[in-house]
């Protein structure tokens, strides 16, 4: 049915000695200024999950800082390696994983357009809002896609939609990601793209209609491909 699943995370290297020393100096300076005082600092040091909490804190700050960088410098958000060879395999894997597939998402997965891009096995994904890509509060689909091109990005193959749903089980509640892909014409004639979201304890793969002139909320977050 499918190949072995991958974690879908960016491969990381150990922190260099230089960065570790620089970070240590920043932490020392911040600790000296800590308003909680010595006693509370010592209590924090003795916490059994100190290391794990510290790593989570660093990861959160890194993610927030990455979003502040100019789009052309924004680091890869996630690496996807394709784990299925066709729509039927994706459908079976998603259902087995407890994910919900919308009727229109299932519909466009059966279309010829979904089969494009299966010669690609690995993707480096980047996320940006419509406003970040266009400087507009209500950008059109065409404007968003032009913005992606302008920041050295490309549209993703359609399989990235169900693949991301499959490899992103820990998606935060309330988050919705729209796939910047070549639209696929559904059975009713409307052009659609995949969206991946988590709401009301349901992790879903849906379709959003994406005519070139359709205007989107600028806060909507788009997933696209980093051009190599």
Short mmCIF file of C-alpha atoms in Angstrom, two decimals:
data_model
loop_
_atom_site.label_atom_id
_atom_site.label_comp_id
_atom_site.label_asym_id
_atom_site.label_seq_id
_atom_site.Cartn_x
_atom_site.Cartn_y
_atom_site.Cartn_z
CA UNK A 1 0.00 0.00 0.00
CA UNK A 2 2.58 2.55 1.05
CA UNK A 3 6.22 2.97 1.78
CA UNK A 4 7.62 3.27 5.28
CA UNK A 5 6.46 6.46 6.98
CA UNK A 6 8.94 9.20 7.79
CA UNK A 7 8.92 11.74 10.56
CA UNK A 8 8.67 14.68 8.18
CA UNK A 9 10.95 16.85 10.28
CA UNK A 10 13.98 18.83 9.24
CA UNK A 11 17.23 16.99 9.94
CA UNK A 12 19.22 18.89 12.54
CA UNK A 13 22.88 18.99 13.53
CA UNK A 14 24.29 19.26 17.08
CA UNK A 15 24.55 22.83 18.36
CA UNK A 16 28.03 24.19 17.69
CA UNK A 17 30.37 25.06 20.56
CA UNK A 18 30.36 28.70 19.50
CA UNK A 19 26.58 29.02 19.56
CA UNK A 20 26.42 27.11 22.87
CA UNK A 21 28.87 29.56 24.46
CA UNK A 22 27.03 32.58 23.07
CA UNK A 23 23.69 31.25 24.27
CA UNK A 24 25.20 30.50 27.67
CA UNK A 25 26.30 34.11 28.04
CA UNK A 26 22.81 35.33 27.13
CA UNK A 27 21.20 32.95 29.61
CA UNK A 28 23.62 34.01 32.35
CA UNK A 29 22.85 37.68 31.73
CA UNK A 30 19.09 37.05 31.66
CA UNK A 31 19.25 34.98 34.85
CA UNK A 32 21.06 37.76 36.71
CA UNK A 33 18.18 40.08 35.78
CA UNK A 34 15.49 37.54 36.68
CA UNK A 35 13.01 39.24 39.03
CA UNK A 36 12.06 35.98 40.72
CA UNK A 37 15.36 35.96 42.58
CA UNK A 38 17.86 33.30 43.54
CA UNK A 39 15.47 30.99 45.36
CA UNK A 40 13.04 30.64 42.46
CA UNK A 41 15.89 30.26 39.99
CA UNK A 42 17.26 27.39 42.09
CA UNK A 43 13.81 25.79 42.21
CA UNK A 44 13.61 25.97 38.43
CA UNK A 45 17.04 24.38 38.09
CA UNK A 46 15.89 21.45 40.21
CA UNK A 47 12.81 20.73 38.11
CA UNK A 48 12.91 17.11 36.88
CA UNK A 49 11.89 18.19 33.38
CA UNK A 50 14.25 21.14 33.20
CA UNK A 51 16.05 19.96 30.06
CA UNK A 52 12.88 19.07 28.16
CA UNK A 53 11.23 22.39 29.11
CA UNK A 54 14.37 24.27 28.07
CA UNK A 55 14.45 22.53 24.68
CA UNK A 56 10.75 23.33 24.14
CA UNK A 57 11.38 26.96 25.06
CA UNK A 58 14.24 27.22 22.56
CA UNK A 59 12.15 25.57 19.83
CA UNK A 60 9.26 27.97 20.40
CA UNK A 61 11.53 31.02 20.26
CA UNK A 62 13.21 29.68 17.11
CA UNK A 63 9.86 29.20 15.38
CA UNK A 64 8.69 32.69 16.34
CA UNK A 65 11.94 34.27 15.18
CA UNK A 66 11.82 32.38 11.89
CA UNK A 67 8.48 34.02 11.13
CA UNK A 68 10.09 37.43 11.60
CA UNK A 69 12.70 36.81 8.91
CA UNK A 70 12.19 38.06 5.35
CA UNK A 71 10.40 35.36 3.39
CA UNK A 72 13.33 34.70 1.12
CA UNK A 73 15.42 33.89 4.24
CA UNK A 74 12.76 31.91 6.07
CA UNK A 75 14.02 28.44 7.00
CA UNK A 76 12.35 25.23 5.92
CA UNK A 77 9.32 24.50 8.09
CA UNK A 78 9.02 20.79 7.38
CA UNK A 79 10.49 18.19 5.04
CA UNK A 80 8.02 15.76 3.50
CA UNK A 81 9.04 12.45 1.97
CA UNK A 82 6.32 10.84 -0.09
CA UNK A 83 5.07 7.59 1.47
CA UNK A 84 2.32 6.57 -0.96
CA UNK A 85 2.17 5.93 -4.69
CA UNK A 86 -1.44 6.77 -5.51
CA UNK A 87 -4.70 8.23 -4.23
CA UNK A 88 -6.06 4.89 -3.03
CA UNK A 89 -3.05 4.34 -0.78
CA UNK A 90 -3.37 7.83 0.69
CA UNK A 91 -7.07 7.33 1.32
CA UNK A 92 -6.47 4.02 3.08
CA UNK A 93 -3.62 5.38 5.21
CA UNK A 94 -5.52 8.50 6.25
CA UNK A 95 -8.60 6.55 7.24
CA UNK A 96 -6.47 4.07 9.16
CA UNK A 97 -4.84 6.98 10.99
CA UNK A 98 -8.18 8.41 12.08
CA UNK A 99 -8.05 11.45 9.80
CA UNK A 100 -11.18 12.84 8.15
CA UNK A 101 -11.25 13.27 4.38
CA UNK A 102 -13.82 15.75 3.10
CA UNK A 103 -16.07 14.73 0.21
CA UNK A 104 -14.51 17.24 -2.17
CA UNK A 105 -10.98 16.32 -1.07
CA UNK A 106 -11.79 12.71 -1.90
CA UNK A 107 -13.23 13.89 -5.21
CA UNK A 108 -10.16 15.78 -6.43
CA UNK A 109 -7.86 12.96 -5.31
CA UNK A 110 -9.54 10.85 -8.01
CA UNK A 111 -8.80 13.37 -10.78
CA UNK A 112 -5.93 13.23 -13.25
CA UNK A 113 -4.43 16.41 -11.81
CA UNK A 114 -3.68 14.62 -8.55
CA UNK A 115 -1.31 12.25 -10.35
CA UNK A 116 1.10 15.02 -11.33
CA UNK A 117 4.33 15.32 -9.38
CA UNK A 118 4.67 11.72 -8.25
CA UNK A 119 8.15 11.72 -9.75
CA UNK A 120 9.12 13.98 -6.82
CA UNK A 121 9.82 12.20 -3.54
CA UNK A 122 10.98 14.89 -1.11
CA UNK A 123 9.78 18.45 -0.49
CA UNK A 124 11.10 21.32 1.61
CA UNK A 125 8.04 23.23 2.79
CA UNK A 126 7.74 26.87 3.78
CA UNK A 127 4.75 28.64 5.36
CA UNK A 128 3.67 32.26 4.89
CA UNK A 129 0.44 34.20 5.14
CA UNK A 130 -1.29 35.70 2.14
CA UNK A 131 -0.53 39.19 3.41
CA UNK A 132 3.15 38.38 3.85
CA UNK A 133 3.28 37.17 0.26
CA UNK A 134 1.37 40.07 -1.28
CA UNK A 135 1.27 42.99 1.21
CA UNK A 136 -2.52 42.96 0.74
CA UNK A 137 -5.26 42.32 3.29
CA UNK A 138 -7.49 40.45 0.83
CA UNK A 139 -5.22 38.96 -1.84
CA UNK A 140 -6.49 36.87 -4.73
CA UNK A 141 -5.29 33.37 -5.47
CA UNK A 142 -3.36 34.66 -8.48
CA UNK A 143 -1.68 37.35 -6.37
CA UNK A 144 -0.68 34.83 -3.70
CA UNK A 145 0.84 32.51 -6.30
CA UNK A 146 2.73 35.41 -7.86
CA UNK A 147 4.00 36.33 -4.39
CA UNK A 148 5.28 32.79 -3.88
CA UNK A 149 7.21 33.02 -7.14
CA UNK A 150 8.67 36.37 -6.08
CA UNK A 151 10.17 34.91 -2.89
CA UNK A 152 11.89 32.06 -4.72
CA UNK A 153 9.10 29.58 -4.04
CA UNK A 154 7.13 27.13 -6.15
CA UNK A 155 3.76 25.42 -6.03
CA UNK A 156 3.73 22.03 -4.34
CA UNK A 157 2.55 18.81 -6.00
CA UNK A 158 -0.96 17.81 -5.00
CA UNK A 159 0.19 14.72 -3.08
CA UNK A 160 1.68 17.07 -0.47
CA UNK A 161 -1.85 17.73 0.83
CA UNK A 162 -2.69 14.20 2.01
CA UNK A 163 0.97 13.56 2.83
CA UNK A 164 1.12 16.56 5.15
CA UNK A 165 -2.15 15.48 6.78
CA UNK A 166 -0.66 12.03 7.34
CA UNK A 167 2.67 13.28 8.73
CA UNK A 168 1.27 16.11 10.89
CA UNK A 169 -0.84 14.33 13.53
CA UNK A 170 0.22 16.80 16.23
CA UNK A 171 -1.13 19.82 14.35
CA UNK A 172 -2.26 22.50 16.85
CA UNK A 173 -6.00 22.80 17.40
CA UNK A 174 -7.40 25.68 15.37
CA UNK A 175 -4.65 25.72 12.76
CA UNK A 176 -5.59 25.61 9.08
CA UNK A 177 -2.97 25.37 6.33
CA UNK A 178 -3.80 25.91 2.65
CA UNK A 179 -1.78 24.06 0.03
CA UNK A 180 -0.37 26.35 -2.66
CA UNK A 181 -0.76 23.85 -5.50
CA UNK A 182 -1.93 23.78 -9.07
CA UNK A 183 -5.72 23.72 -8.78
CA UNK A 184 -7.59 20.53 -9.60
CA UNK A 185 -11.03 20.79 -11.19
CA UNK A 186 -13.63 18.99 -9.10
CA UNK A 187 -16.60 17.06 -10.48
CA UNK A 188 -18.79 20.18 -10.30
CA UNK A 189 -16.30 22.22 -12.35
CA UNK A 190 -14.82 24.30 -9.54
CA UNK A 191 -11.03 24.55 -9.13
CA UNK A 192 -9.86 23.37 -5.73
CA UNK A 193 -6.78 23.05 -3.53
CA UNK A 194 -6.26 20.98 -0.41
CA UNK A 195 -6.35 22.38 3.11
CA UNK A 196 -5.13 20.66 6.27
CA UNK A 197 -6.65 21.56 9.62
CA UNK A 198 -7.44 20.54 13.18
CA UNK A 199 -10.72 21.59 14.78
CA UNK A 200 -13.05 20.13 17.41
CA UNK A 201 -10.75 17.15 17.93
CA UNK A 202 -10.98 16.33 14.21
CA UNK A 203 -7.84 16.34 12.06
CA UNK A 204 -9.01 16.79 8.53
CA UNK A 205 -8.12 17.08 4.85
CA UNK A 206 -10.56 19.34 3.03
CA UNK A 207 -10.76 21.30 -0.21
CA UNK A 208 -10.87 25.07 -0.66
CA UNK A 209 -12.15 26.59 -3.88
CA UNK A 210 -9.43 28.66 -5.51
CA UNK A 211 -10.48 30.55 -8.62
CA UNK A 212 -7.68 32.92 -9.74
CA UNK A 213 -9.72 35.95 -8.72
CA UNK A 214 -11.02 34.58 -5.41
CA UNK A 215 -10.05 36.82 -2.49
CA UNK A 216 -8.65 35.24 0.67
CA UNK A 217 -8.28 36.41 4.23
CA UNK A 218 -4.75 37.79 4.39
CA UNK A 219 -4.09 35.94 7.66
CA UNK A 220 -4.58 32.58 5.95
CA UNK A 221 -1.39 30.52 5.97
CA UNK A 222 -0.11 28.94 2.78
CA UNK A 223 2.28 26.02 2.37
CA UNK A 224 4.57 26.14 -0.64
CA UNK A 225 7.78 24.63 -1.95
CA UNK A 226 11.23 26.10 -1.54
CA UNK A 227 12.88 26.39 -4.94
CA UNK A 228 16.28 24.71 -5.13
#
